[in-house]
Short mmCIF file of N, CA, C and O in Angstrom, two decimals:
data_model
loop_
_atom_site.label_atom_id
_atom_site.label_comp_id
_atom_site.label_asym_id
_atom_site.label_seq_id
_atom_site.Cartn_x
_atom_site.Cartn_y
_atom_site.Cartn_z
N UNK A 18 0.86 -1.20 0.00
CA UNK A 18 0.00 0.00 0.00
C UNK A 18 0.89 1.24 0.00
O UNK A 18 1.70 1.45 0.91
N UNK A 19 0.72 2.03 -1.01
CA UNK A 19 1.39 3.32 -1.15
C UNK A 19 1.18 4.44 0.56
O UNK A 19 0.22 5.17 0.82
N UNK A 20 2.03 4.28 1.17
CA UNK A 20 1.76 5.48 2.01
C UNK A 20 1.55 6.97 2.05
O UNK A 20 1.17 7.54 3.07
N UNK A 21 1.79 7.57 0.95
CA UNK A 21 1.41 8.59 0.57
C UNK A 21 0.34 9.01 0.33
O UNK A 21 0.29 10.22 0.15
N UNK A 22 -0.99 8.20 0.23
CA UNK A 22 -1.85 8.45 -0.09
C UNK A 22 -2.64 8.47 1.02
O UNK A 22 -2.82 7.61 1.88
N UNK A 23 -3.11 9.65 0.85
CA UNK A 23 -4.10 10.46 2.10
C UNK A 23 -5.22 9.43 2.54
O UNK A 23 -5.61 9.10 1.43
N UNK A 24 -6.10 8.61 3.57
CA UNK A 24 -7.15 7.73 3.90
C UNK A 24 -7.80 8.58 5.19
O UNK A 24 -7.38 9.55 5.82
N UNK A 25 -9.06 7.74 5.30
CA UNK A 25 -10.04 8.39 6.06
C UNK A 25 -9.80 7.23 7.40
O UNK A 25 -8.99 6.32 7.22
N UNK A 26 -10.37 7.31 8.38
CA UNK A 26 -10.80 6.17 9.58
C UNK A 26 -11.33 5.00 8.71
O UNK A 26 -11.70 5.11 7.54
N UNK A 27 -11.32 4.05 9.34
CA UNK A 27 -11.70 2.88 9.45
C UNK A 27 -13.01 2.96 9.11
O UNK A 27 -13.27 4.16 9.16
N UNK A 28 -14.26 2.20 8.71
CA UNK A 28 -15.33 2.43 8.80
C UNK A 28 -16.44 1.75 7.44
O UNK A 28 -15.80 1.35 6.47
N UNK A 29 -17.41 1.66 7.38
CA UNK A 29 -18.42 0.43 6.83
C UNK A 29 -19.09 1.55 5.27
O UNK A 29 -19.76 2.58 5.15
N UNK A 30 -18.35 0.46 4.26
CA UNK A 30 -18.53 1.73 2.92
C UNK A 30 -20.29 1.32 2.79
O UNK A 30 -20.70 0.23 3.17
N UNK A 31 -20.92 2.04 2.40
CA UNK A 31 -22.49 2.22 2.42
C UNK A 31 -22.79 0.96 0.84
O UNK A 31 -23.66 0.11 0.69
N UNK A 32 -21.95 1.27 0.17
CA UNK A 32 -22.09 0.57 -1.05
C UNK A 32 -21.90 -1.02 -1.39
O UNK A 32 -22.65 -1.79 -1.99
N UNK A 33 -20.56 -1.23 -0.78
CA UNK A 33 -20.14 -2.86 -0.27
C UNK A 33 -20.32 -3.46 0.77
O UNK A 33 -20.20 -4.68 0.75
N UNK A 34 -20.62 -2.85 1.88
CA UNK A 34 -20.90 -2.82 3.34
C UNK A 34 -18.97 -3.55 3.94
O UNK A 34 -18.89 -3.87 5.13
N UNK A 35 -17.85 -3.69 3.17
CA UNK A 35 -16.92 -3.54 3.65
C UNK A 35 -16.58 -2.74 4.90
O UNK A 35 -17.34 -1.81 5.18
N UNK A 36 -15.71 -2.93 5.55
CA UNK A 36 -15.30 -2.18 6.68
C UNK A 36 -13.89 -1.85 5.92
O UNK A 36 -13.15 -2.82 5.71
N UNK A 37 -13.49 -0.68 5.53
CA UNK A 37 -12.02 -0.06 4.81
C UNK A 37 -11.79 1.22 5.46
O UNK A 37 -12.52 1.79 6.27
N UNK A 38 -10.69 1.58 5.02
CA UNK A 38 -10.03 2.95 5.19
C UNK A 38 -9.61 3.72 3.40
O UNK A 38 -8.67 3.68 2.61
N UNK A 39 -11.30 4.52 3.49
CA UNK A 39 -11.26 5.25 2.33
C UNK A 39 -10.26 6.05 1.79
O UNK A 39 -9.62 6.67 2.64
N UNK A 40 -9.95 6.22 0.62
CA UNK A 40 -9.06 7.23 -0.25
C UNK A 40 -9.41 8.45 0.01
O UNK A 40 -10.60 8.65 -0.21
N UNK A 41 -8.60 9.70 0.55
CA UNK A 41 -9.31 10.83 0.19
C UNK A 41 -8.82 11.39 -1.24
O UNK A 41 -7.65 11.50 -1.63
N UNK A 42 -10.08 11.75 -1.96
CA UNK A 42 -9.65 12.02 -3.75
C UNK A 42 -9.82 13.45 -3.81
O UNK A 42 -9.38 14.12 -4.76
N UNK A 43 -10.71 14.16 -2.38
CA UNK A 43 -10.57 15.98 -2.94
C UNK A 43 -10.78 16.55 -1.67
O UNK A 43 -11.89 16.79 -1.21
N UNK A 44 -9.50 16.81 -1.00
CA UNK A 44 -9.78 18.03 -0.06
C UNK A 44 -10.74 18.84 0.57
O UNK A 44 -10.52 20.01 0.27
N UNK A 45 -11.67 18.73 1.27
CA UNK A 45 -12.38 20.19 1.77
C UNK A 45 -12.16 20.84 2.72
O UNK A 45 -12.46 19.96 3.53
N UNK A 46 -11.79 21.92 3.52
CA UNK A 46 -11.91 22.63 4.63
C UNK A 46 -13.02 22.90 4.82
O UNK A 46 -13.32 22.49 5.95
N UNK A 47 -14.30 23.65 4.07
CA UNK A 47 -15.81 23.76 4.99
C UNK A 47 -16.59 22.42 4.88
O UNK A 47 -17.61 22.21 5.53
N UNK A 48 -16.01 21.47 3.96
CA UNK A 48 -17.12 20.53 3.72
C UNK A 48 -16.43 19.47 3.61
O UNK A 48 -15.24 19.57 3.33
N UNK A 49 -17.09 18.13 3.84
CA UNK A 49 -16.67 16.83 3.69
C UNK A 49 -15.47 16.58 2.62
O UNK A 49 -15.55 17.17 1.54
N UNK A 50 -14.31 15.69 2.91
CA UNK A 50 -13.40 15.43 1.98
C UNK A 50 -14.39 14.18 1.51
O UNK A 50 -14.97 13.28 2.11
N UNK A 51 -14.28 14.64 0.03
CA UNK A 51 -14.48 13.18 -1.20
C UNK A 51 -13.82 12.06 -0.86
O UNK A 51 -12.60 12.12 -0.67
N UNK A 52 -14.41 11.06 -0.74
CA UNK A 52 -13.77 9.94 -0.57
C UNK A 52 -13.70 8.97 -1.77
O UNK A 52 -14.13 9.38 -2.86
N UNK A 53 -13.13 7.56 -1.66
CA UNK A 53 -13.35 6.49 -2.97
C UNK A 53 -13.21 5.12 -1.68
O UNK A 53 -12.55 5.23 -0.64
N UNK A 54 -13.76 4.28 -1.98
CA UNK A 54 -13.97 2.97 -1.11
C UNK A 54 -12.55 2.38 -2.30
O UNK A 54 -12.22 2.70 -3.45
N UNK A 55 -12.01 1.36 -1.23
CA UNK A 55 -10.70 0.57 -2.16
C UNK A 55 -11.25 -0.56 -2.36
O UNK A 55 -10.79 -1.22 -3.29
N UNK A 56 -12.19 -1.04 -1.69
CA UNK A 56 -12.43 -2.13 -2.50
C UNK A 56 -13.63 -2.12 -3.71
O UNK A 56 -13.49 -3.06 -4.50
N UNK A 57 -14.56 -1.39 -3.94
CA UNK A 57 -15.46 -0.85 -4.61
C UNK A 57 -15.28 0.24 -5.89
O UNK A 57 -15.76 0.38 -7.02
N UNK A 58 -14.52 0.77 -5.24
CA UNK A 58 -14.46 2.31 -6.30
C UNK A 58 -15.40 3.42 -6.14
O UNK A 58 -15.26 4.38 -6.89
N UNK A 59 -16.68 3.41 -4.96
CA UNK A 59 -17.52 4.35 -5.54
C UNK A 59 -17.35 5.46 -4.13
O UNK A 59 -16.93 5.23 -3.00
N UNK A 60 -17.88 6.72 -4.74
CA UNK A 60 -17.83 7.75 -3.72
C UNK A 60 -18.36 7.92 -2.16
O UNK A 60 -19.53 7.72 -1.86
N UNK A 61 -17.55 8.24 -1.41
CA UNK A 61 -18.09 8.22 -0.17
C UNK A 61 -17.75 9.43 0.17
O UNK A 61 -16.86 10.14 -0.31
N UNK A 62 -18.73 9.71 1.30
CA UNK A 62 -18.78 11.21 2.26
C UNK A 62 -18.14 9.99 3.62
O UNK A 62 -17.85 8.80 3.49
N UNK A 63 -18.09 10.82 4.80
CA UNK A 63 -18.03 10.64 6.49
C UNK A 63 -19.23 10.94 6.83
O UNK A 63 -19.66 11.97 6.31
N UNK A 64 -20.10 10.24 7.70
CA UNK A 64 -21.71 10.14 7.85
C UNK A 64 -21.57 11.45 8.84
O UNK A 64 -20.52 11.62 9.46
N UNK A 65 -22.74 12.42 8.96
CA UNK A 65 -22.55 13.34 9.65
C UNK A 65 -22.82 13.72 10.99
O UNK A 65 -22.69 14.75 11.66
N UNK A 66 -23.44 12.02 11.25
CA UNK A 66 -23.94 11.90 12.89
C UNK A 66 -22.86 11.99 13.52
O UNK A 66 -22.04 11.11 13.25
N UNK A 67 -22.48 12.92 14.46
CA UNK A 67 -21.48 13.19 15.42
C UNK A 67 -21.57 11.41 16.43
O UNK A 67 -22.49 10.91 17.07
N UNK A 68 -20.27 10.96 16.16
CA UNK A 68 -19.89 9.88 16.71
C UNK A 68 -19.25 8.37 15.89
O UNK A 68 -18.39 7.53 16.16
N UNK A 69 -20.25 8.63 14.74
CA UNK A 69 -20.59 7.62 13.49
C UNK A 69 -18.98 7.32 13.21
O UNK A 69 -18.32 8.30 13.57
N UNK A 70 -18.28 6.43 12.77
CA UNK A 70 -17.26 6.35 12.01
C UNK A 70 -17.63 5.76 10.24
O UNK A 70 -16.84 5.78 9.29
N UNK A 71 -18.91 5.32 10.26
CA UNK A 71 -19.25 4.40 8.92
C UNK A 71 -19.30 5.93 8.11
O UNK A 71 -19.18 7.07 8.54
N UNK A 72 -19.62 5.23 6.29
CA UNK A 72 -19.74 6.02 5.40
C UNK A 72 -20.63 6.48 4.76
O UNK A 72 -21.52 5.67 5.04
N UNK A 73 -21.26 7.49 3.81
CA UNK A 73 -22.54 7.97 3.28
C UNK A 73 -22.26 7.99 1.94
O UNK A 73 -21.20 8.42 1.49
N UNK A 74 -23.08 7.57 1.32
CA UNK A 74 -23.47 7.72 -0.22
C UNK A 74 -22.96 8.65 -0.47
O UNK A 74 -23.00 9.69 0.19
N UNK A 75 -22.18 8.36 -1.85
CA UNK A 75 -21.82 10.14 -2.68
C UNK A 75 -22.55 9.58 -4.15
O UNK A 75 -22.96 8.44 -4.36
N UNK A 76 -22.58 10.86 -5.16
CA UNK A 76 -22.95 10.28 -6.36
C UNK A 76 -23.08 11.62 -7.32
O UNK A 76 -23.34 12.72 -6.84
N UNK A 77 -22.87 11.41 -8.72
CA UNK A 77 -23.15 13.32 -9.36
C UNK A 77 -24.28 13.67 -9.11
O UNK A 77 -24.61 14.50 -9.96
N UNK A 78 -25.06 13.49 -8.39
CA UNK A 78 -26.26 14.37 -8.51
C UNK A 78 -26.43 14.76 -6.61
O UNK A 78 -26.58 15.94 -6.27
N UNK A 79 -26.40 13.82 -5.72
CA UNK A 79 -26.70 14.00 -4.79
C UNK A 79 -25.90 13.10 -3.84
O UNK A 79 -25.79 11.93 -4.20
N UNK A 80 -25.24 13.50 -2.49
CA UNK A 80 -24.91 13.00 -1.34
C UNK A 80 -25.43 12.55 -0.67
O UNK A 80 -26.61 12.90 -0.79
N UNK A 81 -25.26 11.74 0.25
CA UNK A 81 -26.20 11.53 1.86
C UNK A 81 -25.66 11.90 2.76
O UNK A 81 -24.53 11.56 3.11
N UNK A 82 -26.62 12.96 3.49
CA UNK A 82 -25.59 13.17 4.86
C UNK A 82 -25.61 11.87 6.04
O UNK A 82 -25.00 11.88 7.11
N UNK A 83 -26.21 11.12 5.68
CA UNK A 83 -25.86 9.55 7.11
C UNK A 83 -25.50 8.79 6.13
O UNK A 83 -25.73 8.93 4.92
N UNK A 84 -24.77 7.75 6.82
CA UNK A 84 -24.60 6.56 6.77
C UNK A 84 -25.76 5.29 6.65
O UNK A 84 -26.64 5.70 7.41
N UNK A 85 -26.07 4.44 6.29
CA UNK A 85 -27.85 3.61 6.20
C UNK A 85 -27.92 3.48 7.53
O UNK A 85 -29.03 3.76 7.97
N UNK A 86 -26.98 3.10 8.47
CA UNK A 86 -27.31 2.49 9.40
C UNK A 86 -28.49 3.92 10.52
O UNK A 86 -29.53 3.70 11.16
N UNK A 87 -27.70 5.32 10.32
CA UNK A 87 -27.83 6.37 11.19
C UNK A 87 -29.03 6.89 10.29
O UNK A 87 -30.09 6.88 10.91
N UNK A 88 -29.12 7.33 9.01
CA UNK A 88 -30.41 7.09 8.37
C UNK A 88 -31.50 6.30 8.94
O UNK A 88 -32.53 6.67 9.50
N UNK A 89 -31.08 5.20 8.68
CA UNK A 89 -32.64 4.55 9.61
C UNK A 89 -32.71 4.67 10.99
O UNK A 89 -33.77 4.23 11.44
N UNK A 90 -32.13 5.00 11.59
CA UNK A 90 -32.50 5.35 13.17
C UNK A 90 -33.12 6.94 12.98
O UNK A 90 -34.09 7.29 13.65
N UNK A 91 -32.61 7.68 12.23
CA UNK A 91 -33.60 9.15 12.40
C UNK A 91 -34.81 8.86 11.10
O UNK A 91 -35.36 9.85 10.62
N UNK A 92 -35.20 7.26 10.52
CA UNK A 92 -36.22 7.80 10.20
C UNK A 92 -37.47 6.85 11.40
O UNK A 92 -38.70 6.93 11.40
N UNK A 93 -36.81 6.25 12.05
CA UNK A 93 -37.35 5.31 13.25
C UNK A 93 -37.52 6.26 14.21
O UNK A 93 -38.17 5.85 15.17
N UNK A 94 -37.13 7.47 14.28
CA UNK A 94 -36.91 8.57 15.75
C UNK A 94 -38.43 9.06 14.83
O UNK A 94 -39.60 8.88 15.16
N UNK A 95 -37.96 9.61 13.77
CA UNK A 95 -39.20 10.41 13.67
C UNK A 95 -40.31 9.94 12.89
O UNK A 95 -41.23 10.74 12.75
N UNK A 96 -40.41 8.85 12.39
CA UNK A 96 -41.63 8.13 12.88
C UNK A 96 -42.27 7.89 13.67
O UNK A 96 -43.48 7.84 13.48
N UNK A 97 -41.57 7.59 15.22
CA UNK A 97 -42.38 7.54 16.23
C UNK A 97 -42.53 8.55 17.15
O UNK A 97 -43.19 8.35 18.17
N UNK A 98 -41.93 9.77 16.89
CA UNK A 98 -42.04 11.01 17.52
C UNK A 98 -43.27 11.72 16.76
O UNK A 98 -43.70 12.76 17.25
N UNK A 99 -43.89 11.18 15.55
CA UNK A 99 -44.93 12.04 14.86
C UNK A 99 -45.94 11.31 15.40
O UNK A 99 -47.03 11.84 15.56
N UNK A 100 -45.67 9.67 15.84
CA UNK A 100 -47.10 8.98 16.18
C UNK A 100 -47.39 9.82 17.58
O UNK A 100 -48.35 10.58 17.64
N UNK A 101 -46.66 9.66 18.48
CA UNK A 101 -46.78 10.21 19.63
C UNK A 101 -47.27 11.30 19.70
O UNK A 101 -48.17 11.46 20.53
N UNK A 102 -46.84 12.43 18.85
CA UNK A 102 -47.36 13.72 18.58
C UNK A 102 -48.72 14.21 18.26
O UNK A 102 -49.36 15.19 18.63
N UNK A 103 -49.10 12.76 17.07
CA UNK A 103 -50.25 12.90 16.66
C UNK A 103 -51.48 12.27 17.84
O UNK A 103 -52.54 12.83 18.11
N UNK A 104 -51.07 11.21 18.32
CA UNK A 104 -51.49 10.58 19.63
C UNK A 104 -51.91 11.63 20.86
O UNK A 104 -53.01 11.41 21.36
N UNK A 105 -51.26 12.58 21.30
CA UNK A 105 -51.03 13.35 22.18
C UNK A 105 -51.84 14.92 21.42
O UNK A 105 -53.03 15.09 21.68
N UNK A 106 -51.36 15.61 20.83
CA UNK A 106 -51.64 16.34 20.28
C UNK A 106 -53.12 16.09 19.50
O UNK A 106 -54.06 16.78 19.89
N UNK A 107 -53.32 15.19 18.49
CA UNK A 107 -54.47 15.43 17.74
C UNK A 107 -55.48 15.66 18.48
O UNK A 107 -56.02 16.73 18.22
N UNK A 108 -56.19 14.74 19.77
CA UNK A 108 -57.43 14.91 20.53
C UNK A 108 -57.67 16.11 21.25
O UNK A 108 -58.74 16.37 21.81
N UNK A 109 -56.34 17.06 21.23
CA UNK A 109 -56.85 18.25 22.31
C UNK A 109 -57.05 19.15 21.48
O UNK A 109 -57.59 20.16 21.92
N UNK A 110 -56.57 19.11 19.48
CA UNK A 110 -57.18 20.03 18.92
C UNK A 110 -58.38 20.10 18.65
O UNK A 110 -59.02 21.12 18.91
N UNK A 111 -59.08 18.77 17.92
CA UNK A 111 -60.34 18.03 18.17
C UNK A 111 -60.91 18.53 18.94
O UNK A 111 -61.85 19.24 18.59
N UNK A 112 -60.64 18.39 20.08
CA UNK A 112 -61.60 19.20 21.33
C UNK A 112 -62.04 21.22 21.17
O UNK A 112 -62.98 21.96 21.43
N UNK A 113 -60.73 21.32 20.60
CA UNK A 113 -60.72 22.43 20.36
C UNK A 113 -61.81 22.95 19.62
O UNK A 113 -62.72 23.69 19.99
N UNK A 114 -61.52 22.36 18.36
CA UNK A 114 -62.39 22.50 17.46
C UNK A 114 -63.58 22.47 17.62
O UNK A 114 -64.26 23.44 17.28
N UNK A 115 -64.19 21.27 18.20
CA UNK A 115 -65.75 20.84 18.26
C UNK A 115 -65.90 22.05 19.39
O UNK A 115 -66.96 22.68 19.34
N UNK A 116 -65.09 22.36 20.24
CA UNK A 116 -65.93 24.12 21.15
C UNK A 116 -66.01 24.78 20.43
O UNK A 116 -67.12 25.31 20.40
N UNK A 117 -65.02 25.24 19.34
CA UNK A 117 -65.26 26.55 18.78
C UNK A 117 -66.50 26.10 17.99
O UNK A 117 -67.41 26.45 18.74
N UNK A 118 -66.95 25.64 17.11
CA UNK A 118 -68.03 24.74 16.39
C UNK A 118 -69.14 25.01 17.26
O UNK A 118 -69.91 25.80 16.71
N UNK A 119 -69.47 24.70 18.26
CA UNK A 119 -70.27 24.32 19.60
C UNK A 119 -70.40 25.65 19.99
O UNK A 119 -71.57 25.86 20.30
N UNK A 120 -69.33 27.14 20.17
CA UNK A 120 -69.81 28.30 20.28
C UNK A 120 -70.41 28.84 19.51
O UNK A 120 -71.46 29.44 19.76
N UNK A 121 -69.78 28.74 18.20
CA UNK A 121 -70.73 29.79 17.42
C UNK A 121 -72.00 29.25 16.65
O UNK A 121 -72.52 29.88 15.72
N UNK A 122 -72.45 28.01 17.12
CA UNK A 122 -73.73 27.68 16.92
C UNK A 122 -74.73 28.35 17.60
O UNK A 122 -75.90 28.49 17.25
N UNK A 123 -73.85 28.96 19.17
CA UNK A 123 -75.43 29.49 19.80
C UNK A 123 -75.38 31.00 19.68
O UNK A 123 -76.34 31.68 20.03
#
């Protein structure tokens, strides 16, 4: 392995589900360095969940800011933070409603 060549942490490419130490192929200071998986070839970001070491989809049109694994936990968070919401919340607008309804009938 050439040592010269710049790599990222350790971590699970989104595409092969390998565990490697990505290529970095383009520099950023405000934004994610471009990555390349070595065993795959295809683009990777650093997932942006503070803690995460795995990798995120890159591609020409669009990035991912998570990793699949951290992806599906915030769409599992807020799935069940909307049931709850709606659970909790819907019946006291309901109520709401049917008073205001209920006032200006009389």
């Amino acid at each position: 392995m050439n040592e010269s060549v710049k790599r990222k942490s350790k971590g699970r490419c989104p595409f092969c589900k390998k565990k490697i130490r990505p290529i970095i192929i383009e520099e950023n200071t405000l934004r994610r360095d471009k990555c390349k998986c070595p065993a795959c070839n295809e683009i990777i970001y650093v997932c942006r969940i503070f803690g995460c070491q795995n990798y995120a989809k890159g591609s020409e049109s669009y990035d991912d800011e998570c990793c699949p694994k951290c992806a599906k936990g915030i769409k599992n968070t807020i799935g069940c933070l909307s049931k709850v919401i709606l659970l909790t919340v819907g019946p006291i607008i309901a109520k709401k409603i049917a008073n205001e309804i209920s006032n200006n009938k009389k």
